């Protein structure tokens, strides 16, 4: 499945309030398409024009309004992503302290009068744990989004920007290295296991079937996304894991580097065919409503493109050349004979 479809699947599973903060991958793809289209038309209009002297890398990019628009939006998306992740990480830190305080309270003798205290805590932990996994997935998929879109940009334009931009800009972003979130996931997994035992002692059941399936689907998505991310990092020469210790280890098929108990030790056993059936139904619903939604989205994107282009008219005049500028020290021109 193409990355864009995988990204949309994750967006659909995540909190709807997060939707505006994902990388606008489709928009960036559209700008690249327009860049290629404009270049082709220019070549057709002047087929016999004598070759021009090779421009300096950044100068060549500055002279292209489309390139300016692309990198302007790319930096805007990066700023948006880092701002969201910072706010989300702070919010999750508060929630983490609350569930730990609740666990301490439930363990006190005075809490015996609170009916179903462990069951209530288990529900709160489920919601928090699920959201933590989705936040981790946001970090992984956001990193992959920037790497993938720059790879597509370089392949279609001939510029070599991906490696430098990822190493000098994206690799310093908070969603690339997130030990705080990774530690919260590890601690929550351990606490979840302890609370589940208390729930069973109360004679209550574990998570509902739908909750189990959802957690499993998120784990599988994270495992798949981590695999894609490691491939992207290897291609651009970045070593080491992202986020420190990985948060999950899937019972079958591997997953991230282990940081705690396995999925089935938390949520119990279930039939994997059920998860696949639910996933297929979700995909079917998206296909049924996708056609109309894509048309509406295209209209919105056209308006955004026009607005960005209007705001960027003349930005190239004031843009620094050399190591500065909005390109993050990128812009090396690819040799035409070099393999893409």
Short mmCIF file of N, CA and C in Angstrom, two decimals, residues 56-218:
data_model
loop_
_atom_site.label_atom_id
_atom_site.label_comp_id
_atom_site.label_asym_id
_atom_site.label_seq_id
_atom_site.Cartn_x
_atom_site.Cartn_y
_atom_site.Cartn_z
N UNK A 56 24.21 28.34 -9.84
CA UNK A 56 24.56 27.86 -8.51
C UNK A 56 23.34 27.19 -7.90
N UNK A 57 23.50 26.13 -7.12
CA UNK A 57 22.37 25.34 -6.61
C UNK A 57 21.27 26.16 -5.98
N UNK A 58 21.59 26.95 -4.93
CA UNK A 58 20.55 27.69 -4.24
C UNK A 58 19.97 28.76 -5.13
N UNK A 59 20.82 29.39 -5.98
CA UNK A 59 20.34 30.40 -6.91
C UNK A 59 19.31 29.81 -7.85
N UNK A 60 19.58 28.62 -8.36
CA UNK A 60 18.65 27.97 -9.28
C UNK A 60 17.31 27.72 -8.61
N UNK A 61 17.33 27.30 -7.38
CA UNK A 61 16.08 27.02 -6.66
C UNK A 61 15.35 28.32 -6.34
N UNK A 62 16.11 29.37 -6.00
CA UNK A 62 15.48 30.65 -5.69
C UNK A 62 14.78 31.25 -6.89
N UNK A 63 15.27 30.95 -8.07
CA UNK A 63 14.68 31.50 -9.28
C UNK A 63 13.43 30.75 -9.71
N UNK A 64 13.08 29.69 -9.01
CA UNK A 64 11.87 28.93 -9.32
C UNK A 64 10.80 29.24 -8.28
N UNK A 65 9.73 29.95 -8.68
CA UNK A 65 8.65 30.25 -7.72
C UNK A 65 8.06 28.98 -7.11
N UNK A 66 8.01 27.91 -7.92
CA UNK A 66 7.46 26.65 -7.41
C UNK A 66 8.31 26.06 -6.31
N UNK A 67 9.65 26.14 -6.47
CA UNK A 67 10.55 25.63 -5.44
C UNK A 67 10.42 26.44 -4.16
N UNK A 68 10.30 27.77 -4.32
CA UNK A 68 10.13 28.63 -3.15
C UNK A 68 8.85 28.26 -2.42
N UNK A 69 7.77 28.06 -3.18
CA UNK A 69 6.49 27.69 -2.58
C UNK A 69 6.59 26.36 -1.84
N UNK A 70 7.26 25.38 -2.47
CA UNK A 70 7.38 24.05 -1.88
C UNK A 70 8.11 24.11 -0.54
N UNK A 71 9.28 24.75 -0.51
CA UNK A 71 10.06 24.77 0.72
C UNK A 71 9.46 25.70 1.77
N UNK A 72 8.75 26.72 1.32
CA UNK A 72 8.04 27.57 2.27
C UNK A 72 6.98 26.75 3.01
N UNK A 73 6.22 25.96 2.26
CA UNK A 73 5.19 25.11 2.88
C UNK A 73 5.83 24.01 3.71
N UNK A 74 6.95 23.46 3.24
CA UNK A 74 7.62 22.39 3.98
C UNK A 74 8.06 22.88 5.36
N UNK A 75 8.64 24.07 5.41
CA UNK A 75 9.05 24.63 6.70
C UNK A 75 7.84 24.96 7.57
N UNK A 76 6.77 25.40 6.95
CA UNK A 76 5.54 25.68 7.70
C UNK A 76 4.98 24.41 8.32
N UNK A 77 5.01 23.31 7.56
CA UNK A 77 4.54 22.03 8.08
C UNK A 77 5.43 21.52 9.21
N UNK A 78 6.73 21.75 9.08
CA UNK A 78 7.66 21.33 10.14
C UNK A 78 7.39 22.11 11.43
N UNK A 79 7.20 23.40 11.29
CA UNK A 79 6.92 24.24 12.47
C UNK A 79 5.61 23.80 13.13
N UNK A 80 4.61 23.51 12.31
CA UNK A 80 3.32 23.06 12.83
C UNK A 80 3.46 21.74 13.58
N UNK A 81 4.22 20.81 13.02
CA UNK A 81 4.38 19.49 13.63
C UNK A 81 5.12 19.56 14.96
N UNK A 82 6.19 20.35 15.01
CA UNK A 82 6.96 20.46 16.25
C UNK A 82 6.15 21.16 17.34
N UNK A 83 5.38 22.16 16.95
CA UNK A 83 4.55 22.88 17.93
C UNK A 83 3.49 21.94 18.51
N UNK A 84 2.83 21.17 17.63
CA UNK A 84 1.81 20.24 18.11
C UNK A 84 2.41 19.19 19.03
N UNK A 85 3.54 18.60 18.63
CA UNK A 85 4.12 17.53 19.42
C UNK A 85 4.57 18.04 20.78
N UNK A 86 5.08 19.26 20.83
CA UNK A 86 5.49 19.85 22.10
C UNK A 86 4.30 20.03 23.04
N UNK A 87 3.20 20.56 22.49
CA UNK A 87 1.99 20.77 23.29
C UNK A 87 1.41 19.43 23.74
N UNK A 88 1.37 18.46 22.83
CA UNK A 88 0.80 17.15 23.15
C UNK A 88 1.63 16.44 24.21
N UNK A 89 2.95 16.53 24.09
CA UNK A 89 3.83 15.88 25.06
C UNK A 89 3.63 16.45 26.45
N UNK A 90 3.45 17.77 26.54
CA UNK A 90 3.21 18.41 27.84
C UNK A 90 1.87 17.96 28.41
N UNK A 91 0.86 17.90 27.56
CA UNK A 91 -0.47 17.47 28.01
C UNK A 91 -0.45 16.02 28.49
N UNK A 92 0.26 15.16 27.76
CA UNK A 92 0.34 13.76 28.16
C UNK A 92 1.13 13.59 29.45
N UNK A 93 2.08 14.48 29.69
CA UNK A 93 2.82 14.43 30.94
C UNK A 93 1.91 14.66 32.13
N UNK A 94 0.96 15.59 31.98
CA UNK A 94 -0.02 15.86 33.04
C UNK A 94 -0.93 14.65 33.25
N UNK A 95 -1.39 14.07 32.15
CA UNK A 95 -2.26 12.89 32.25
C UNK A 95 -1.52 11.72 32.90
N UNK A 96 -0.24 11.60 32.58
CA UNK A 96 0.57 10.52 33.15
C UNK A 96 0.65 10.64 34.67
N UNK A 97 0.86 11.85 35.17
CA UNK A 97 0.92 12.07 36.61
C UNK A 97 -0.43 11.75 37.27
N UNK A 98 -1.51 12.07 36.57
CA UNK A 98 -2.84 11.80 37.13
C UNK A 98 -3.10 10.31 37.30
N UNK A 99 -2.77 9.51 36.29
CA UNK A 99 -3.03 8.07 36.40
C UNK A 99 -2.12 7.44 37.45
N UNK A 100 -0.90 7.95 37.60
CA UNK A 100 -0.01 7.42 38.64
C UNK A 100 -0.55 7.77 40.03
N UNK A 101 -1.06 9.01 40.18
CA UNK A 101 -1.65 9.40 41.46
C UNK A 101 -2.88 8.55 41.77
N UNK A 102 -3.67 8.27 40.73
CA UNK A 102 -4.88 7.45 40.91
C UNK A 102 -4.51 6.04 41.34
N UNK A 103 -3.43 5.49 40.76
CA UNK A 103 -2.99 4.15 41.13
C UNK A 103 -2.53 4.10 42.59
N UNK A 104 -1.82 5.14 43.02
CA UNK A 104 -1.39 5.21 44.42
C UNK A 104 -2.58 5.30 45.36
N UNK A 105 -3.59 6.08 44.97
CA UNK A 105 -4.79 6.21 45.80
C UNK A 105 -5.53 4.88 45.92
N UNK A 106 -5.66 4.18 44.79
CA UNK A 106 -6.39 2.90 44.80
C UNK A 106 -5.70 1.86 45.68
N UNK A 107 -4.40 1.99 45.83
CA UNK A 107 -3.65 1.01 46.63
C UNK A 107 -3.72 1.31 48.12
N UNK A 108 -4.25 2.46 48.52
CA UNK A 108 -4.33 2.82 49.93
C UNK A 108 -5.51 2.12 50.60
N UNK A 109 -5.39 1.81 51.89
CA UNK A 109 -6.49 1.14 52.62
C UNK A 109 -7.79 1.92 52.58
N UNK A 110 -7.71 3.24 52.60
CA UNK A 110 -8.92 4.04 52.61
C UNK A 110 -9.71 3.96 51.33
N UNK A 111 -9.10 3.44 50.26
CA UNK A 111 -9.79 3.37 48.97
C UNK A 111 -10.67 2.14 48.86
N UNK A 112 -10.69 1.29 49.91
CA UNK A 112 -11.50 0.08 49.85
C UNK A 112 -12.98 0.38 49.69
N UNK A 113 -13.40 1.55 50.11
CA UNK A 113 -14.81 1.91 50.03
C UNK A 113 -15.22 2.34 48.62
N UNK A 114 -14.24 2.58 47.77
CA UNK A 114 -14.54 3.01 46.39
C UNK A 114 -14.87 1.78 45.56
N UNK A 115 -16.09 1.73 45.07
CA UNK A 115 -16.55 0.55 44.33
C UNK A 115 -15.86 0.47 42.96
N UNK A 116 -15.42 -0.74 42.60
CA UNK A 116 -14.80 -0.99 41.29
C UNK A 116 -13.65 -0.03 40.99
N UNK A 117 -12.86 0.29 42.00
CA UNK A 117 -11.82 1.30 41.80
C UNK A 117 -10.79 0.85 40.77
N UNK A 118 -10.43 -0.44 40.79
CA UNK A 118 -9.43 -0.92 39.83
C UNK A 118 -9.99 -0.98 38.42
N UNK A 119 -11.26 -1.31 38.29
CA UNK A 119 -11.89 -1.34 36.97
C UNK A 119 -11.94 0.05 36.35
N UNK A 120 -12.27 1.03 37.18
CA UNK A 120 -12.32 2.41 36.69
C UNK A 120 -10.92 2.90 36.29
N UNK A 121 -9.93 2.52 37.09
CA UNK A 121 -8.56 2.91 36.77
C UNK A 121 -8.09 2.23 35.48
N UNK A 122 -8.49 0.98 35.29
CA UNK A 122 -8.11 0.26 34.07
C UNK A 122 -8.67 0.94 32.83
N UNK A 123 -9.89 1.45 32.92
CA UNK A 123 -10.49 2.16 31.79
C UNK A 123 -9.72 3.43 31.47
N UNK A 124 -9.34 4.16 32.53
CA UNK A 124 -8.56 5.39 32.33
C UNK A 124 -7.20 5.08 31.73
N UNK A 125 -6.58 3.99 32.20
CA UNK A 125 -5.28 3.60 31.66
C UNK A 125 -5.38 3.19 30.20
N UNK A 126 -6.47 2.51 29.85
CA UNK A 126 -6.66 2.11 28.45
C UNK A 126 -6.69 3.33 27.55
N UNK A 127 -7.50 4.33 27.94
CA UNK A 127 -7.61 5.53 27.11
C UNK A 127 -6.26 6.24 26.99
N UNK A 128 -5.54 6.33 28.11
CA UNK A 128 -4.25 7.01 28.10
C UNK A 128 -3.22 6.23 27.28
N UNK A 129 -3.19 4.92 27.47
CA UNK A 129 -2.24 4.07 26.76
C UNK A 129 -2.49 4.11 25.26
N UNK A 130 -3.76 4.03 24.87
CA UNK A 130 -4.12 4.09 23.45
C UNK A 130 -3.65 5.41 22.84
N UNK A 131 -3.91 6.51 23.52
CA UNK A 131 -3.52 7.82 23.00
C UNK A 131 -2.00 7.97 22.92
N UNK A 132 -1.29 7.39 23.90
CA UNK A 132 0.17 7.43 23.87
C UNK A 132 0.71 6.70 22.64
N UNK A 133 0.15 5.53 22.34
CA UNK A 133 0.59 4.78 21.17
C UNK A 133 0.32 5.57 19.89
N UNK A 134 -0.82 6.25 19.84
CA UNK A 134 -1.15 7.04 18.66
C UNK A 134 -0.23 8.26 18.55
N UNK A 135 0.18 8.82 19.69
CA UNK A 135 1.11 9.94 19.64
C UNK A 135 2.47 9.48 19.14
N UNK A 136 2.88 8.29 19.57
CA UNK A 136 4.13 7.74 19.06
C UNK A 136 4.03 7.52 17.56
N UNK A 137 2.87 7.03 17.12
CA UNK A 137 2.68 6.81 15.69
C UNK A 137 2.72 8.13 14.92
N UNK A 138 2.17 9.18 15.54
CA UNK A 138 2.24 10.51 14.92
C UNK A 138 3.70 10.90 14.68
N UNK A 139 4.54 10.67 15.69
CA UNK A 139 5.96 11.03 15.57
C UNK A 139 6.63 10.25 14.44
N UNK A 140 6.39 8.95 14.40
CA UNK A 140 7.03 8.11 13.39
C UNK A 140 6.55 8.48 11.99
N UNK A 141 5.24 8.61 11.81
CA UNK A 141 4.69 8.91 10.50
C UNK A 141 5.05 10.32 10.03
N UNK A 142 5.20 11.25 10.96
CA UNK A 142 5.59 12.60 10.58
C UNK A 142 7.02 12.61 10.05
N UNK A 143 7.91 11.89 10.73
CA UNK A 143 9.28 11.77 10.24
C UNK A 143 9.29 11.17 8.83
N UNK A 144 8.54 10.09 8.65
CA UNK A 144 8.49 9.43 7.34
C UNK A 144 7.89 10.35 6.28
N UNK A 145 6.93 11.17 6.66
CA UNK A 145 6.29 12.07 5.69
C UNK A 145 7.30 13.04 5.09
N UNK A 146 8.14 13.63 5.93
CA UNK A 146 9.15 14.56 5.42
C UNK A 146 10.18 13.85 4.56
N UNK A 147 10.60 12.67 4.98
CA UNK A 147 11.59 11.92 4.21
C UNK A 147 11.03 11.48 2.86
N UNK A 148 9.80 10.98 2.87
CA UNK A 148 9.17 10.49 1.65
C UNK A 148 8.92 11.63 0.65
N UNK A 149 8.42 12.77 1.14
CA UNK A 149 8.08 13.85 0.21
C UNK A 149 9.34 14.47 -0.38
N UNK A 150 10.43 14.53 0.38
CA UNK A 150 11.69 15.05 -0.15
C UNK A 150 12.29 14.08 -1.16
N UNK A 151 12.12 12.81 -0.92
CA UNK A 151 12.58 11.80 -1.89
C UNK A 151 11.84 11.97 -3.21
N UNK A 152 10.55 12.20 -3.13
CA UNK A 152 9.73 12.41 -4.33
C UNK A 152 10.14 13.72 -5.02
N UNK A 153 10.40 14.76 -4.23
CA UNK A 153 10.83 16.05 -4.77
C UNK A 153 12.14 15.91 -5.56
N UNK A 154 13.12 15.25 -4.95
CA UNK A 154 14.42 15.12 -5.60
C UNK A 154 14.33 14.29 -6.87
N UNK A 155 13.52 13.24 -6.82
CA UNK A 155 13.39 12.36 -7.98
C UNK A 155 12.79 13.09 -9.17
N UNK A 156 11.88 14.02 -8.90
CA UNK A 156 11.16 14.71 -9.98
C UNK A 156 11.81 16.01 -10.43
N UNK A 157 12.63 16.64 -9.58
CA UNK A 157 13.20 17.94 -9.92
C UNK A 157 14.68 17.89 -10.28
N UNK A 158 15.38 16.86 -9.84
CA UNK A 158 16.81 16.78 -10.10
C UNK A 158 17.68 17.39 -9.03
N UNK A 159 17.07 18.10 -8.08
CA UNK A 159 17.84 18.65 -6.96
C UNK A 159 18.10 17.55 -5.93
N UNK A 160 19.16 17.72 -5.14
CA UNK A 160 19.48 16.78 -4.07
C UNK A 160 19.29 17.52 -2.75
N UNK A 161 18.14 17.35 -2.13
CA UNK A 161 17.81 18.11 -0.92
C UNK A 161 17.49 17.23 0.28
N UNK A 162 17.12 16.00 0.02
CA UNK A 162 16.58 15.15 1.08
C UNK A 162 17.56 14.88 2.22
N UNK A 163 18.76 14.42 1.87
CA UNK A 163 19.71 14.03 2.92
C UNK A 163 20.07 15.20 3.82
N UNK A 164 20.38 16.36 3.22
CA UNK A 164 20.78 17.51 4.02
C UNK A 164 19.63 18.04 4.86
N UNK A 165 18.43 18.10 4.29
CA UNK A 165 17.28 18.63 5.03
C UNK A 165 16.92 17.72 6.19
N UNK A 166 16.95 16.41 5.95
CA UNK A 166 16.60 15.47 7.02
C UNK A 166 17.65 15.51 8.13
N UNK A 167 18.93 15.57 7.77
CA UNK A 167 19.99 15.56 8.79
C UNK A 167 20.08 16.88 9.54
N UNK A 168 19.98 18.00 8.81
CA UNK A 168 20.20 19.31 9.42
C UNK A 168 18.96 19.92 10.05
N UNK A 169 17.79 19.51 9.59
CA UNK A 169 16.55 20.15 10.04
C UNK A 169 15.64 19.16 10.78
N UNK A 170 15.17 18.14 10.07
CA UNK A 170 14.17 17.22 10.65
C UNK A 170 14.75 16.42 11.81
N UNK A 171 16.01 16.02 11.70
CA UNK A 171 16.60 15.19 12.76
C UNK A 171 16.72 15.92 14.09
N UNK A 172 16.63 17.24 14.07
CA UNK A 172 16.69 18.01 15.32
C UNK A 172 15.30 18.28 15.90
N UNK A 173 14.26 17.85 15.20
CA UNK A 173 12.89 18.11 15.65
C UNK A 173 12.53 17.22 16.84
N UNK A 174 11.59 17.69 17.66
CA UNK A 174 11.23 16.94 18.88
C UNK A 174 10.52 15.63 18.58
N UNK A 175 9.88 15.50 17.41
CA UNK A 175 9.19 14.25 17.10
C UNK A 175 10.14 13.19 16.56
N UNK A 176 11.40 13.55 16.31
CA UNK A 176 12.39 12.58 15.87
C UNK A 176 13.00 11.83 17.04
N UNK A 177 13.21 12.52 18.12
CA UNK A 177 13.76 11.90 19.33
C UNK A 177 12.86 12.26 20.51
N UNK A 178 12.14 11.28 21.02
CA UNK A 178 11.10 11.57 22.03
C UNK A 178 11.21 10.61 23.23
N UNK A 179 12.31 10.66 23.97
CA UNK A 179 12.49 9.75 25.12
C UNK A 179 11.42 9.92 26.19
N UNK A 180 10.89 11.14 26.34
CA UNK A 180 9.86 11.36 27.36
C UNK A 180 8.61 10.54 27.06
N UNK A 181 8.17 10.57 25.81
CA UNK A 181 6.99 9.79 25.42
C UNK A 181 7.29 8.30 25.51
N UNK A 182 8.48 7.89 25.07
CA UNK A 182 8.84 6.47 25.13
C UNK A 182 8.84 5.96 26.57
N UNK A 183 9.33 6.77 27.49
CA UNK A 183 9.34 6.37 28.91
C UNK A 183 7.93 6.31 29.48
N UNK A 184 7.07 7.25 29.08
CA UNK A 184 5.68 7.21 29.55
C UNK A 184 4.98 5.94 29.07
N UNK A 185 5.26 5.54 27.84
CA UNK A 185 4.66 4.31 27.31
C UNK A 185 5.15 3.11 28.10
N UNK A 186 6.44 3.06 28.36
CA UNK A 186 7.01 1.93 29.11
C UNK A 186 6.41 1.84 30.51
N UNK A 187 6.31 2.97 31.20
CA UNK A 187 5.76 2.97 32.56
C UNK A 187 4.28 2.62 32.56
N UNK A 188 3.56 3.10 31.55
CA UNK A 188 2.12 2.82 31.47
C UNK A 188 1.87 1.35 31.19
N UNK A 189 2.70 0.74 30.36
CA UNK A 189 2.57 -0.69 30.09
C UNK A 189 2.74 -1.50 31.38
N UNK A 190 3.74 -1.13 32.16
CA UNK A 190 3.98 -1.84 33.42
C UNK A 190 2.82 -1.64 34.39
N UNK A 191 2.34 -0.41 34.50
CA UNK A 191 1.22 -0.11 35.39
C UNK A 191 -0.05 -0.80 34.92
N UNK A 192 -0.23 -0.86 33.60
CA UNK A 192 -1.40 -1.53 33.03
C UNK A 192 -1.42 -3.00 33.43
N UNK A 193 -0.25 -3.64 33.39
CA UNK A 193 -0.18 -5.04 33.78
C UNK A 193 -0.54 -5.25 35.24
N UNK A 194 -0.07 -4.36 36.12
CA UNK A 194 -0.38 -4.47 37.55
C UNK A 194 -1.87 -4.26 37.81
N UNK A 195 -2.44 -3.26 37.17
CA UNK A 195 -3.86 -2.95 37.38
C UNK A 195 -4.75 -4.07 36.84
N UNK A 196 -4.34 -4.67 35.71
CA UNK A 196 -5.13 -5.77 35.14
C UNK A 196 -5.23 -6.93 36.13
N UNK A 197 -4.14 -7.22 36.84
CA UNK A 197 -4.18 -8.29 37.85
C UNK A 197 -5.16 -7.95 38.96
N UNK A 198 -5.18 -6.69 39.39
CA UNK A 198 -6.11 -6.25 40.43
C UNK A 198 -7.56 -6.37 39.96
N UNK A 199 -7.78 -6.05 38.69
CA UNK A 199 -9.14 -6.15 38.13
C UNK A 199 -9.60 -7.60 38.14
N UNK A 200 -8.71 -8.51 37.78
CA UNK A 200 -9.06 -9.93 37.79
C UNK A 200 -9.34 -10.41 39.21
N UNK A 201 -8.61 -9.86 40.19
CA UNK A 201 -8.86 -10.22 41.59
C UNK A 201 -10.23 -9.74 42.05
N UNK A 202 -10.70 -8.63 41.47
CA UNK A 202 -12.04 -8.13 41.79
C UNK A 202 -13.13 -8.98 41.16
N UNK A 203 -12.72 -9.91 40.29
CA UNK A 203 -13.70 -10.74 39.61
C UNK A 203 -14.26 -10.09 38.37
N UNK A 204 -13.61 -9.03 37.91
CA UNK A 204 -14.05 -8.34 36.71
C UNK A 204 -13.29 -8.87 35.50
N UNK A 205 -13.88 -8.68 34.33
CA UNK A 205 -13.21 -9.10 33.11
C UNK A 205 -12.17 -8.09 32.67
N UNK A 206 -11.40 -8.47 31.65
CA UNK A 206 -10.40 -7.53 31.15
C UNK A 206 -11.05 -6.61 30.12
N UNK A 207 -10.29 -6.05 29.20
CA UNK A 207 -10.82 -5.10 28.24
C UNK A 207 -11.90 -5.72 27.37
N UNK A 208 -12.81 -4.88 26.88
CA UNK A 208 -13.81 -5.35 25.95
C UNK A 208 -13.15 -5.74 24.63
N UNK A 209 -13.88 -6.53 23.85
CA UNK A 209 -13.33 -7.06 22.59
C UNK A 209 -12.89 -5.94 21.65
N UNK A 210 -13.73 -4.91 21.48
CA UNK A 210 -13.40 -3.81 20.57
C UNK A 210 -12.15 -3.07 21.03
N UNK A 211 -12.00 -2.93 22.34
CA UNK A 211 -10.82 -2.24 22.87
C UNK A 211 -9.56 -3.05 22.59
N UNK A 212 -9.66 -4.37 22.75
CA UNK A 212 -8.52 -5.23 22.46
C UNK A 212 -8.10 -5.13 21.00
N UNK A 213 -9.11 -5.17 20.12
CA UNK A 213 -8.82 -5.11 18.69
C UNK A 213 -8.17 -3.78 18.31
N UNK A 214 -8.66 -2.71 18.90
CA UNK A 214 -8.12 -1.39 18.57
C UNK A 214 -6.67 -1.27 19.01
N UNK A 215 -6.38 -1.70 20.24
CA UNK A 215 -5.01 -1.66 20.74
C UNK A 215 -4.10 -2.47 19.83
N UNK A 216 -4.56 -3.65 19.43
CA UNK A 216 -3.74 -4.51 18.57
C UNK A 216 -3.47 -3.86 17.22
N UNK A 217 -4.51 -3.21 16.66
CA UNK A 217 -4.34 -2.54 15.37
C UNK A 217 -3.31 -1.41 15.47
N UNK A 218 -3.34 -0.67 16.56
CA UNK A 218 -2.38 0.43 16.73
C UNK A 218 -0.97 -0.12 16.87
#
